[in-house]
PDB file of C-alpha atoms in Angstrom:
ATOM      1  CA  MET A 682     -34.948  49.890 -60.686  1.00 78.00           C
ATOM      2  CA  LEU A 683     -32.576  46.888 -62.064  1.00 79.00           C
ATOM      3  CA  LYS A 684     -29.800  48.173 -59.135  1.00 84.00           C
ATOM      4  CA  ALA A 685     -32.502  48.373 -56.454  1.00 84.00           C
ATOM      5  CA  ILE A 686     -33.373  44.847 -57.273  1.00 87.00           C
ATOM      6  CA  ASN A 687     -29.841  43.744 -57.747  1.00 90.00           C
ATOM      7  CA  THR A 688     -29.238  45.557 -53.925  1.00 92.00           C
ATOM      8  CA  LYS A 689     -32.611  43.197 -52.815  1.00 92.00           C
ATOM      9  CA  ILE A 690     -31.016  40.228 -54.146  1.00 94.00           C
ATOM     10  CA  LEU A 691     -27.759  40.734 -52.774  1.00 95.00           C
ATOM     11  CA  LEU A 692     -29.534  41.349 -49.234  1.00 95.00           C
ATOM     12  CA  ALA A 693     -31.591  38.303 -49.291  1.00 95.00           C
ATOM     13  CA  ILE A 694     -28.174  36.309 -50.475  1.00 96.00           C
ATOM     14  CA  LEU A 695     -26.444  37.795 -47.321  1.00 96.00           C
ATOM     15  CA  ALA A 696     -29.485  37.252 -44.919  1.00 96.00           C
ATOM     16  CA  ALA A 697     -29.162  33.222 -46.161  1.00 97.00           C
ATOM     17  CA  LEU A 698     -25.416  33.314 -45.760  1.00 97.00           C
ATOM     18  CA  THR A 699     -25.636  34.727 -41.953  1.00 97.00           C
ATOM     19  CA  ALA A 700     -28.339  32.212 -41.327  1.00 97.00           C
ATOM     20  CA  ILE A 701     -26.399  29.207 -42.654  1.00 97.00           C
ATOM     21  CA  GLY A 702     -23.416  30.276 -40.633  1.00 96.00           C
ATOM     22  CA  GLY A 703     -25.040  30.794 -37.646  1.00 96.00           C
ATOM     23  CA  ALA A 704     -27.025  27.535 -37.859  1.00 97.00           C
ATOM     24  CA  LEU A 705     -23.167  25.712 -38.395  1.00 97.00           C
ATOM     25  CA  THR A 706     -21.930  27.877 -36.011  1.00 97.00           C
ATOM     26  CA  TYR A 707     -24.684  26.331 -33.236  1.00 96.00           C
ATOM     27  CA  GLN A 708     -24.742  22.979 -34.630  1.00 97.00           C
ATOM     28  CA  ARG A 709     -20.898  23.022 -34.008  1.00 96.00           C
ATOM     29  CA  HIS A 710     -21.367  24.457 -30.507  1.00 97.00           C
ATOM     30  CA  GLU A 711     -23.814  21.592 -29.907  1.00 96.00           C
ATOM     31  CA  ALA A 712     -21.958  18.953 -31.033  1.00 97.00           C
ATOM     32  CA  ALA A 713     -18.928  20.334 -28.802  1.00 97.00           C
ATOM     33  CA  LYS A 714     -20.943  20.297 -25.811  1.00 96.00           C
ATOM     34  CA  ALA A 715     -22.123  16.970 -26.612  1.00 97.00           C
ATOM     35  CA  ALA A 716     -18.722  15.673 -26.686  1.00 97.00           C
ATOM     36  CA  ALA A 717     -17.869  17.010 -23.260  1.00 96.00           C
ATOM     37  CA  ALA A 718     -20.812  15.633 -21.762  1.00 96.00           C
ATOM     38  CA  ALA A 719     -20.334  12.298 -23.119  1.00 97.00           C
ATOM     39  CA  ALA A 720     -16.594  12.598 -22.011  1.00 97.00           C
ATOM     40  CA  LYS A 721     -17.843  13.493 -18.395  1.00 96.00           C
ATOM     41  CA  ALA A 722     -20.079  10.587 -18.250  1.00 97.00           C
ATOM     42  CA  ALA A 723     -17.323   8.273 -19.287  1.00 97.00           C
ATOM     43  CA  ALA A 724     -15.362  10.005 -16.696  1.00 96.00           C
ATOM     44  CA  ILE A 725     -17.847   9.201 -14.009  1.00 97.00           C
ATOM     45  CA  LEU A 726     -18.726   5.709 -15.383  1.00 97.00           C
ATOM     46  CA  GLN A 727     -14.765   4.842 -15.373  1.00 97.00           C
ATOM     47  CA  GLN A 728     -14.512   6.081 -11.574  1.00 97.00           C
ATOM     48  CA  GLN A 729     -17.977   4.105 -10.875  1.00 97.00           C
ATOM     49  CA  GLN A 730     -16.405   1.038 -12.153  1.00 97.00           C
ATOM     50  CA  LYS A 731     -12.721   1.598 -10.330  1.00 97.00           C
ATOM     51  CA  GLU A 732     -14.748   2.187  -6.946  1.00 97.00           C
ATOM     52  CA  ALA A 733     -16.805  -1.236  -7.755  1.00 96.00           C
ATOM     53  CA  GLU A 734     -14.031  -2.921  -8.183  1.00 97.00           C
ATOM     54  CA  ASP A 735     -11.758  -1.494  -5.245  1.00 96.00           C
ATOM     55  CA  GLN A 736     -14.898  -2.470  -3.074  1.00 96.00           C
ATOM     56  CA  ARG A 737     -15.356  -5.837  -4.140  1.00 96.00           C
ATOM     57  CA  GLN A 738     -11.628  -6.344  -3.135  1.00 96.00           C
ATOM     58  CA  ARG A 739     -12.211  -4.840   0.162  1.00 96.00           C
ATOM     59  CA  ASP A 740     -15.347  -7.231   0.582  1.00 96.00           C
ATOM     60  CA  GLU A 741     -13.312 -10.312  -0.555  1.00 96.00           C
ATOM     61  CA  ALA A 742     -10.248  -9.599   2.000  1.00 95.00           C
ATOM     62  CA  PHE A 743     -12.891  -9.256   4.655  1.00 95.00           C
ATOM     63  CA  ARG A 744     -14.444 -11.929   3.740  1.00 94.00           C
ATOM     64  CA  GLN A 745     -11.253 -14.142   3.458  1.00 92.00           C
ATOM     65  CA  ARG A 746     -10.408 -12.705   7.104  1.00 92.00           C
ATOM     66  CA  VAL A 747     -13.935 -13.704   8.352  1.00 89.00           C
ATOM     67  CA  GLU A 748     -13.087 -17.218   7.421  1.00 88.00           C
ATOM     68  CA  ALA A 749      -9.918 -17.448   8.764  1.00 86.00           C
ATOM     69  CA  ASN A 750     -11.105 -15.918  11.866  1.00 84.00           C
ATOM     70  CA  LYS A 751     -13.974 -18.473  12.085  1.00 80.00           C
ATOM     71  CA  THR A 752     -11.587 -21.499  11.884  1.00 75.00           C
ATOM     72  CA  LYS A 753      -9.401 -19.711  14.227  1.00 75.00           C
ATOM     73  CA  HIS A 754     -11.736 -19.365  16.892  1.00 67.00           C
ATOM     74  CA  ASN A 755     -14.208 -22.160  16.291  1.00 63.00           C
ATOM     75  CA  SER A 756     -11.632 -24.702  17.289  1.00 58.00           C
ATOM     76  CA  ALA A 757     -12.648 -25.266  20.787  1.00 58.00           C
ATOM     77  CA  ALA A 758     -16.303 -24.911  19.680  1.00 54.00           C
ATOM     78  CA  ALA A 759     -15.815 -28.722  18.509  1.00 56.00           C
ATOM     79  CA  HIS A 760     -15.679 -29.808  21.928  1.00 57.00           C
ATOM     80  CA  GLU A 761     -18.169 -27.796  23.617  1.00 59.00           C
ATOM     81  CA  GLY A 762     -21.236 -30.514  23.520  1.00 59.00           C
ATOM     82  CA  LYS A 763     -18.814 -32.994  25.679  1.00 59.00           C
ATOM     83  CA  THR A 764     -18.357 -30.297  28.384  1.00 58.00           C
ATOM     84  CA  TRP A 765     -21.950 -30.405  29.588  1.00 59.00           C
ATOM     85  CA  GLN A 766     -21.682 -34.321  29.742  1.00 62.00           C
ATOM     86  CA  LYS A 767     -18.604 -34.093  32.330  1.00 63.00           C
ATOM     87  CA  TYR A 768     -20.215 -31.616  34.692  1.00 60.00           C
ATOM     88  CA  ILE A 769     -20.740 -32.902  38.004  1.00 64.00           C
ATOM     89  CA  PRO A 770     -22.841 -30.423  40.268  1.00 61.00           C
TER      90      PRO A 770
END
């Protein structure tokens, strides 16, 4: 009788240890999954920030080209108002 009770207690202890071990394994797996997702999100965010900075640089270069072209091509525009006054049909 005592041997059967000891066996049942031993089985209960083994079942509890198995459940605790399973829970720890699951928790470790979920933590690793969360860390991998965080690393992936950080990499994506870093890539987006780099692309945004590159786009800002391209936009600034484009604005500078537009301003340079505007000043270069609009130099004759300052005298356009006077041309119609000299027109004689």
